Short mmCIF file of C-alpha atoms and ligand atoms in Angstrom, two decimals:
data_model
loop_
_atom_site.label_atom_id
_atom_site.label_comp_id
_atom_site.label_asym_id
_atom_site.label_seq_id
_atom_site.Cartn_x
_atom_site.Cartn_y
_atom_site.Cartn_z
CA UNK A 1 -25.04 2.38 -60.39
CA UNK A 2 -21.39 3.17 -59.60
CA UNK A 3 -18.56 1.07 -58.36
CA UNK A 4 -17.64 3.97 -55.20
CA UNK A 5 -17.13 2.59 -51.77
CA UNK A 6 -20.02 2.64 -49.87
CA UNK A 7 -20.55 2.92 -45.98
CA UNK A 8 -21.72 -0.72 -44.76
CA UNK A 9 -25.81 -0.90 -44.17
CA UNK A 10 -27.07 -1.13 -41.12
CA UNK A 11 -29.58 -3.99 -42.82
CA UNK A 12 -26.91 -5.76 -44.02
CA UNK A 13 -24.62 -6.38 -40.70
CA UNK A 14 -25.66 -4.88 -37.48
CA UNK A 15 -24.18 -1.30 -36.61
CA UNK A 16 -22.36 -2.36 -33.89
CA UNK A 17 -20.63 -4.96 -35.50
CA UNK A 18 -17.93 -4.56 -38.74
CA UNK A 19 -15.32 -2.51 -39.15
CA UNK A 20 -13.99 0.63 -36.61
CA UNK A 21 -13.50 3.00 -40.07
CA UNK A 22 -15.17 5.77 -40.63
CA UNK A 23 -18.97 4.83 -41.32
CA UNK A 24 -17.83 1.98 -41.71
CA UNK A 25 -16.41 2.44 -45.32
CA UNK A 26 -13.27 0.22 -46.72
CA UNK A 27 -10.47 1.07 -45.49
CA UNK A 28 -8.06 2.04 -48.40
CA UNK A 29 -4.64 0.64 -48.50
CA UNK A 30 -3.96 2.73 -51.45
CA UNK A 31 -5.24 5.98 -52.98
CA UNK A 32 -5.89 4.45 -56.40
CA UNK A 33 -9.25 5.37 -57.14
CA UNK A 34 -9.50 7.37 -54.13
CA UNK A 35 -11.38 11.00 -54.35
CA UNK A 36 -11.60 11.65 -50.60
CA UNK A 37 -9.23 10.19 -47.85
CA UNK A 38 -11.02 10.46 -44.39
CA UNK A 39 -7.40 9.86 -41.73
CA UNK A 40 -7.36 9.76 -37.73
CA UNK A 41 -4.28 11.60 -36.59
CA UNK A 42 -4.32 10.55 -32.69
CA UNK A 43 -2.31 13.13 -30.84
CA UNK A 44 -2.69 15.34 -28.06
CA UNK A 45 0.86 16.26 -26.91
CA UNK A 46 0.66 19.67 -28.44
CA UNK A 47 -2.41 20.62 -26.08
CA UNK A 48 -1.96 22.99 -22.61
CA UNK A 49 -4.89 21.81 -20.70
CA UNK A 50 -6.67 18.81 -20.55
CA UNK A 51 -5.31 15.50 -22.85
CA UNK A 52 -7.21 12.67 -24.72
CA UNK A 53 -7.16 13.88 -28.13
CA UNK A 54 -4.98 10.85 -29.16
CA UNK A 55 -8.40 8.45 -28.78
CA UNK A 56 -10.07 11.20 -31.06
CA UNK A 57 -10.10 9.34 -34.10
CA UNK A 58 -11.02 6.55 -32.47
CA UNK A 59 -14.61 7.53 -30.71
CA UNK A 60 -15.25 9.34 -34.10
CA UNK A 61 -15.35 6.16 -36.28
CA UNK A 62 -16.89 4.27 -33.57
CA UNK A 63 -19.94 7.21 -33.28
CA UNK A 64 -19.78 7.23 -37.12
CA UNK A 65 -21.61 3.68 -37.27
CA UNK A 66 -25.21 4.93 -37.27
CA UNK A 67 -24.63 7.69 -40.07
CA UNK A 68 -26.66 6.66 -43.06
CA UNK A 69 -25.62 7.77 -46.46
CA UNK A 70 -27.94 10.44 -47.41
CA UNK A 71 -28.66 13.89 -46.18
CA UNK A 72 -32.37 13.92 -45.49
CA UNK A 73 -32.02 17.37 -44.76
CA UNK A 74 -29.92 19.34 -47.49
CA UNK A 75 -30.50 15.59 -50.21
CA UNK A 76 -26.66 15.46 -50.25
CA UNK A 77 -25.34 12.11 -51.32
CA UNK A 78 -21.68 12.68 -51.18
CA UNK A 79 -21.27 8.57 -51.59
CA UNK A 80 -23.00 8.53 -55.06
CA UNK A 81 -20.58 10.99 -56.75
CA UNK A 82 -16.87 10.94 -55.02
CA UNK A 83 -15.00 7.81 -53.96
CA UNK A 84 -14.60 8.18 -50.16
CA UNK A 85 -12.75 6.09 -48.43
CA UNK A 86 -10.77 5.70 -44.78
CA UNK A 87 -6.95 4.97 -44.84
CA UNK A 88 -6.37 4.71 -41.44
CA UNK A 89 -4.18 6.75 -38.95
CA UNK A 90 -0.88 8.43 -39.47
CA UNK A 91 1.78 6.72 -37.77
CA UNK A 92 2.80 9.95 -35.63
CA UNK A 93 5.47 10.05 -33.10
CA UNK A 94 3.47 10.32 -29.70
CA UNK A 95 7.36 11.03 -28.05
CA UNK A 96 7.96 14.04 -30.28
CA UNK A 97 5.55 16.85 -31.15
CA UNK A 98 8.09 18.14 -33.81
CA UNK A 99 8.30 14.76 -35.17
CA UNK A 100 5.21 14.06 -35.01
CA UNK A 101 4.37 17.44 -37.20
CA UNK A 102 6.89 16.58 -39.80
CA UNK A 103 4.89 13.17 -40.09
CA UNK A 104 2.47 15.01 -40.70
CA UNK A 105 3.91 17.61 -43.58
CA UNK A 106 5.04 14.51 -45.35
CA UNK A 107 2.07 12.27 -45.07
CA UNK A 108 -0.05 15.50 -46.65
CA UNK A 109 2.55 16.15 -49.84
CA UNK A 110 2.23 12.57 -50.55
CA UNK A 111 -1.55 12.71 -50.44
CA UNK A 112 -1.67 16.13 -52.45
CA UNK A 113 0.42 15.31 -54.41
CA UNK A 114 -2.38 12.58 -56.20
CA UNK A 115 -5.33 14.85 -56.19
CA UNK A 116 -7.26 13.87 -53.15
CA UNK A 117 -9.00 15.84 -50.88
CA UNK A 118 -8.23 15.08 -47.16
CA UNK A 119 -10.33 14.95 -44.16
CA UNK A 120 -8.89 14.60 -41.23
CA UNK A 121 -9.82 13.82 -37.52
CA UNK A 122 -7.84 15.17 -34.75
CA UNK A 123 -5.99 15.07 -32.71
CA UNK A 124 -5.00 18.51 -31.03
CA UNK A 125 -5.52 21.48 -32.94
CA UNK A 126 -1.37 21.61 -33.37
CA UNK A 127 -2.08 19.24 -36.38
CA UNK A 128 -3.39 22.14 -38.65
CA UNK A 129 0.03 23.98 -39.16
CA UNK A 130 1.28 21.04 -41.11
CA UNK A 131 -1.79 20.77 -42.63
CA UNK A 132 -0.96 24.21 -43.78
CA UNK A 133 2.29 23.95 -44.75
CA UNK A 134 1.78 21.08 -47.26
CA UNK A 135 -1.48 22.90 -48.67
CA UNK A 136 -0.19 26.13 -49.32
CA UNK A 137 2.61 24.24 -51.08
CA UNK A 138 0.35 22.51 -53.21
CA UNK A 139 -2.01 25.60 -53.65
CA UNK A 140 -0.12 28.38 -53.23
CA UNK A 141 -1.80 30.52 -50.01
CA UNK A 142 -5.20 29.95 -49.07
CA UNK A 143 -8.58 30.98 -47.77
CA UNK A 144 -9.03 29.21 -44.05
CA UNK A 145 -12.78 28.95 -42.36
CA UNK A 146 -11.49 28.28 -38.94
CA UNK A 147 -14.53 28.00 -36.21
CA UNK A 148 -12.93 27.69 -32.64
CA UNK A 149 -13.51 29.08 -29.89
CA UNK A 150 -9.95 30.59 -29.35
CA UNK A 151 -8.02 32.01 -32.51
CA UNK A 152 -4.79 30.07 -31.45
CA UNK A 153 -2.61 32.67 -32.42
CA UNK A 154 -0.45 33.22 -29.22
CA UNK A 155 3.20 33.58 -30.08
CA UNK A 156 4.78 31.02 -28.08
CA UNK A 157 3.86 28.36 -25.08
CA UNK A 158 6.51 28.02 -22.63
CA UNK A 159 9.05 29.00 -25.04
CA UNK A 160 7.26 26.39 -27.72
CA UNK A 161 6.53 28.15 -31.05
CA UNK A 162 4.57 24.69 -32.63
CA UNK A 163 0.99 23.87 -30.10
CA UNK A 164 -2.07 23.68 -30.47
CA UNK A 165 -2.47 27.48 -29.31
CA UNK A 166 0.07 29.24 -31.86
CA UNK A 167 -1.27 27.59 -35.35
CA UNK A 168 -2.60 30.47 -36.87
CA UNK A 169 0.08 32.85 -36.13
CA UNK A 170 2.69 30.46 -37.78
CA UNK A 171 0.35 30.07 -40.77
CA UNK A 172 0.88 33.94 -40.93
CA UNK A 173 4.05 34.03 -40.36
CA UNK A 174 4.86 31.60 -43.36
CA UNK A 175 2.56 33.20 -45.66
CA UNK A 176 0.37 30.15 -45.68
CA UNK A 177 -2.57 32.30 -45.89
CA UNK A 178 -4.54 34.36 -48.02
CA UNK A 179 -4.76 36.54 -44.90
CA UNK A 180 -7.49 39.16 -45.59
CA UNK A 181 -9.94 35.40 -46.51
CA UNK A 182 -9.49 34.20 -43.07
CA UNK A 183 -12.71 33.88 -41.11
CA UNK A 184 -12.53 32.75 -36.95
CA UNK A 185 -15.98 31.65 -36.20
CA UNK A 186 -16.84 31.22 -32.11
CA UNK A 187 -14.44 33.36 -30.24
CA UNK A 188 -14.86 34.13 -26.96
CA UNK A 189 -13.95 33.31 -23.53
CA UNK A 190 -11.01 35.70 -21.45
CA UNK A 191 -7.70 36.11 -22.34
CA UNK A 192 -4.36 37.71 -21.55
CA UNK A 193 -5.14 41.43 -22.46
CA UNK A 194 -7.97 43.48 -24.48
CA UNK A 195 -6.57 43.45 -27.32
CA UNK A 196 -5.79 39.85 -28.05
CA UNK A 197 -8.04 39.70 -30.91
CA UNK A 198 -6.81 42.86 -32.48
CA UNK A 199 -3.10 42.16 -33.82
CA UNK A 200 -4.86 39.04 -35.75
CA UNK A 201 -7.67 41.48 -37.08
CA UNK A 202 -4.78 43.94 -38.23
CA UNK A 203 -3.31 40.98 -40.06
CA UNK A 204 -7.00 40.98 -41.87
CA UNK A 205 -8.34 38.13 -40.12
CA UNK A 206 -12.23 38.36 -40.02
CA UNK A 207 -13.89 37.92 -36.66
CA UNK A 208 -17.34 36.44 -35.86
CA UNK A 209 -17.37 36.24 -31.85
CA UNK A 210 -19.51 34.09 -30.30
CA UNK A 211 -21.53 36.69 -28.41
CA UNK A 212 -21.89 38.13 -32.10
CA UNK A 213 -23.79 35.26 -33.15
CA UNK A 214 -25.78 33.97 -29.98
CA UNK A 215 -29.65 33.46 -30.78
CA UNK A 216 -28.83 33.99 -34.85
CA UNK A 217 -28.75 31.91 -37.57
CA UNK A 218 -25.61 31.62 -39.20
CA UNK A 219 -26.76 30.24 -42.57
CA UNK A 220 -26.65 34.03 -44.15
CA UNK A 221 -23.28 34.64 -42.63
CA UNK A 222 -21.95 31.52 -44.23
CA UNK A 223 -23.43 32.63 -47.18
CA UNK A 224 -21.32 36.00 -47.22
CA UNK A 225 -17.93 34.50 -46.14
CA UNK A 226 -18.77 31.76 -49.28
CA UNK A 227 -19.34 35.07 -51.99
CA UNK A 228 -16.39 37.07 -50.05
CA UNK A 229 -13.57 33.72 -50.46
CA UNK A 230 -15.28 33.31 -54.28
CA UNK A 231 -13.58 30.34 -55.85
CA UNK A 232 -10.26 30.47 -53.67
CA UNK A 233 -8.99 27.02 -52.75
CA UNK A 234 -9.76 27.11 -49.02
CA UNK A 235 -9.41 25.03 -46.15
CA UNK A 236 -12.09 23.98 -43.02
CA UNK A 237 -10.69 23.98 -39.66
CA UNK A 238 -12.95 22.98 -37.04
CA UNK A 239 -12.61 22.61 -33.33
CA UNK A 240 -15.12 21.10 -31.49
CA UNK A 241 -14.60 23.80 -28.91
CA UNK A 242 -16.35 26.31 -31.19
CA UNK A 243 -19.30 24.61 -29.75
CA UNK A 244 -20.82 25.00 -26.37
CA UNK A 245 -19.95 22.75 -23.81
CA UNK A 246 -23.54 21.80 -23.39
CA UNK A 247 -23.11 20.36 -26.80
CA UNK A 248 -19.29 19.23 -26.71
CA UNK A 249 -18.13 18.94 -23.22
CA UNK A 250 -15.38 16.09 -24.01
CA UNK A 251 -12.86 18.60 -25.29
CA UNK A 252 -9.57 19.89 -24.05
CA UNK A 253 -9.94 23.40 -23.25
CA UNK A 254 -13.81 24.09 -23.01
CA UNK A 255 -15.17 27.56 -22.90
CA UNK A 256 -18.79 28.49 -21.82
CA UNK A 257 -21.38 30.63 -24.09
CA UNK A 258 -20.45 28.60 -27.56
CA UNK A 259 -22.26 27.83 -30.45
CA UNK A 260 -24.96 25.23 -31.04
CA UNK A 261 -25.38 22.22 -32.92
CA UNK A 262 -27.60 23.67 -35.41
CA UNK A 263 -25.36 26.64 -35.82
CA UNK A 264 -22.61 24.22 -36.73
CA UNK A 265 -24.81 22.70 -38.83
CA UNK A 266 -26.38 25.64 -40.34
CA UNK A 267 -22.57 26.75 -41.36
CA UNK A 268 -21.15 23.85 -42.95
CA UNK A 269 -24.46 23.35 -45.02
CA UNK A 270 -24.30 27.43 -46.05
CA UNK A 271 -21.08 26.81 -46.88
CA UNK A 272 -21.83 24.44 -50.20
CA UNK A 273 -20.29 25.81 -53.02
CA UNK A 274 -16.85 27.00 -51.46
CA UNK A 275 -13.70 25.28 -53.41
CA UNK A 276 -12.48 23.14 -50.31
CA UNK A 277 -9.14 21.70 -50.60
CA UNK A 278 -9.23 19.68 -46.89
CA UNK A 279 -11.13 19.99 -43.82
CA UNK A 280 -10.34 18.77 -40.80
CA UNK A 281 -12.08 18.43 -37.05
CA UNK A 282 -9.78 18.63 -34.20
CA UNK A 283 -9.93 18.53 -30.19
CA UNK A 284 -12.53 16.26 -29.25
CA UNK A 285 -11.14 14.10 -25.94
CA UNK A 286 -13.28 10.87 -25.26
CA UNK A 287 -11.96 10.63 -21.71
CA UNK A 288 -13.97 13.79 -20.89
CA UNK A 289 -16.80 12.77 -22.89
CA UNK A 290 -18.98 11.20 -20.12
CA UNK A 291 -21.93 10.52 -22.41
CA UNK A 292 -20.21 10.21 -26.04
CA UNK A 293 -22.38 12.91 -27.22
CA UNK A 294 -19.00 14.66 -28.15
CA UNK A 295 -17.83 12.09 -30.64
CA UNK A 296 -21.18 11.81 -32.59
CA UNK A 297 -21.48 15.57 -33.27
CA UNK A 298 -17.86 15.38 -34.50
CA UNK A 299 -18.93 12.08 -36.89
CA UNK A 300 -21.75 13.86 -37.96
CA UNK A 301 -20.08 17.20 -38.77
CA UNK A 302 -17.44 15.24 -40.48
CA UNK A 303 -20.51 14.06 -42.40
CA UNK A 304 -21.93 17.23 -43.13
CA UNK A 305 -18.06 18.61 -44.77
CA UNK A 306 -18.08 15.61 -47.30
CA UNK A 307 -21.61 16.66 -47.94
CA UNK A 308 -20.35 19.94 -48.95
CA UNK A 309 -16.67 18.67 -50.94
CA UNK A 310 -17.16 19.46 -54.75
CA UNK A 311 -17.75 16.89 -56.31
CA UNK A 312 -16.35 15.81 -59.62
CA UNK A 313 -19.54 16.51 -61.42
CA UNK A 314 -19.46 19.94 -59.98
CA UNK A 315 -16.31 21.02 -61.69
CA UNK A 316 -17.47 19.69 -65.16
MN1 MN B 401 -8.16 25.43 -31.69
MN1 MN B 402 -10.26 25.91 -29.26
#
């Protein structure tokens, strides 16, 4: 029917066997042909707590073997109509953080710069403000969906103005963002002072708290944030804290009362239609991840955004 890479079949070579990519899809040496580029960045030196981000991308694709190719649930088939493919991990600088971001900047112009949409796996959260940078270049400023449990927009860490806790107020700051189409999705936990989530709000940052949306579905409030961003380019960030601990516990900074599988499910599906530029998923640590559970929800979320990508077909 089509000549787009597909993920290898578990009937044709044994799951645990084949290649560590990303469902086990080719892994592209170029981005000829390419619609989608799916990219570990293994870091974790711009984290504050707990490290082992950097074998992120790693435990993903391995967890990503038993993901079969359609969506039973929502009759996606995201391998029938884009050409997906893996290209493999940015060569960061795991001595430099600032290096390592600038990697990062430049990696993303190149890859913008031919039309594909990238998906990447984290990696600390610290690997979104490049991220940023190089789409608001391309795009201009844009609509963010970020679903964390923290809004990461402290001004500085010991004196640091680039981690994985200060992301969103440097997106800000550079005018990165369309700010009143920013939606944080999951917050809760304590913080410095009571009004830590107001300065972001004044900025026009929408708020969903956790606490907000315990016991709910979040399929209608998906639906709202995808009417109120209309056809904006706009960009996924998710961190696998946004989820409870119950659900995610092999994650750097973990905080209790988070949201469920099937509300992280429930949002990404709702969220079909939106005019996503890049998504990525950030923060999950395999050494903390006693029974892998971590990893898989992050493959199969990862699953669920190319599910949602527009599709060539859709634009026509
Ligand atoms: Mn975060
Ligand atoms: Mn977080």
């Amino acid at each position: 029917m089509t000549e787009y890479n597909q993920p290898i079949s578990g009937n044709d070579l044994a799951r645990f066997s084949g290649p560590n990519t990303f469902m086990r899809l080719p892994q592209a040496a170029s981005l000829d042909g390419v619609d989608v580029a799916i990219m570990g960045i293994p870091m974790d030196i711009g984290t504050s707590w707990r490290s082992g981000t950097r074998f992120g991308p790693k435990q993903i694709r391995a967890e990503s073997a038993m993901i079969r190719p359609y969506n039973m649930t929502t009759g996606a088939a995201p391998f029938d109509t884009m050409n997906i493919a893996d290209i493999g991990d940015l060569a960061i600088n795991t001595f430099s953080l600032q290096d390592s971001l600038r990697i990062i900047k430049d990696s993303y112009d190149a890859i913008l710069a031919t039309g594909v949409v990238p998906v990447a796996m984290g990696g600390d959260h610290s690997i979104t403000l490049p991220i940023l940078r190089a789409m608001a270049k391309k795009h201009g400023p844009v609509a963010v969906i970020h679903v964390d449990a923290h809004a990461d927009v402290n001004d500085e860490m010991f004196g640091e103005k680039e981690t994985h806790g200060t992301v969103f107020r440097r997106a800000q700051e550079e005018g990165l963002l369309i700010s009143d189409k920013v939606y944080q999705i999951g917050l809760r936990g304590t913080g410095y002072g009571p009004d830590d989530f107001k300065e972001p709000q004044g900025w026009g940052f929408q708020h969903f708290l956790a606490s907000e949306l315990w016991n709910r579905s979040l399929s209608g409030m998906a639906a709202e944030i995808r009417r109120d961003i209309g056809g904006r380019p706009t960009y996924l960030s998710y961190d696998i804290d946004s989820l409870d601990p119950a659900f995610a516990p092999g994650t750097g900074t973990p905080e209790i009362g988070g949201l469920t599988v099937m509300q992280g499910l429930e949002l990404i599906r709702a969220l079909k239609g939106v005019n996503l530029v890049g998504c990525d998923l950030v923060e999950v640590s395999p050494p903390y991840d006693q029974a892998g559970t971590t990893a898989l929800v992050a493959a199969n979320l990862l699953y669920e955004m190319l599910c949602i990508l527009p599709s060539k077909s859709d634009a026509e």
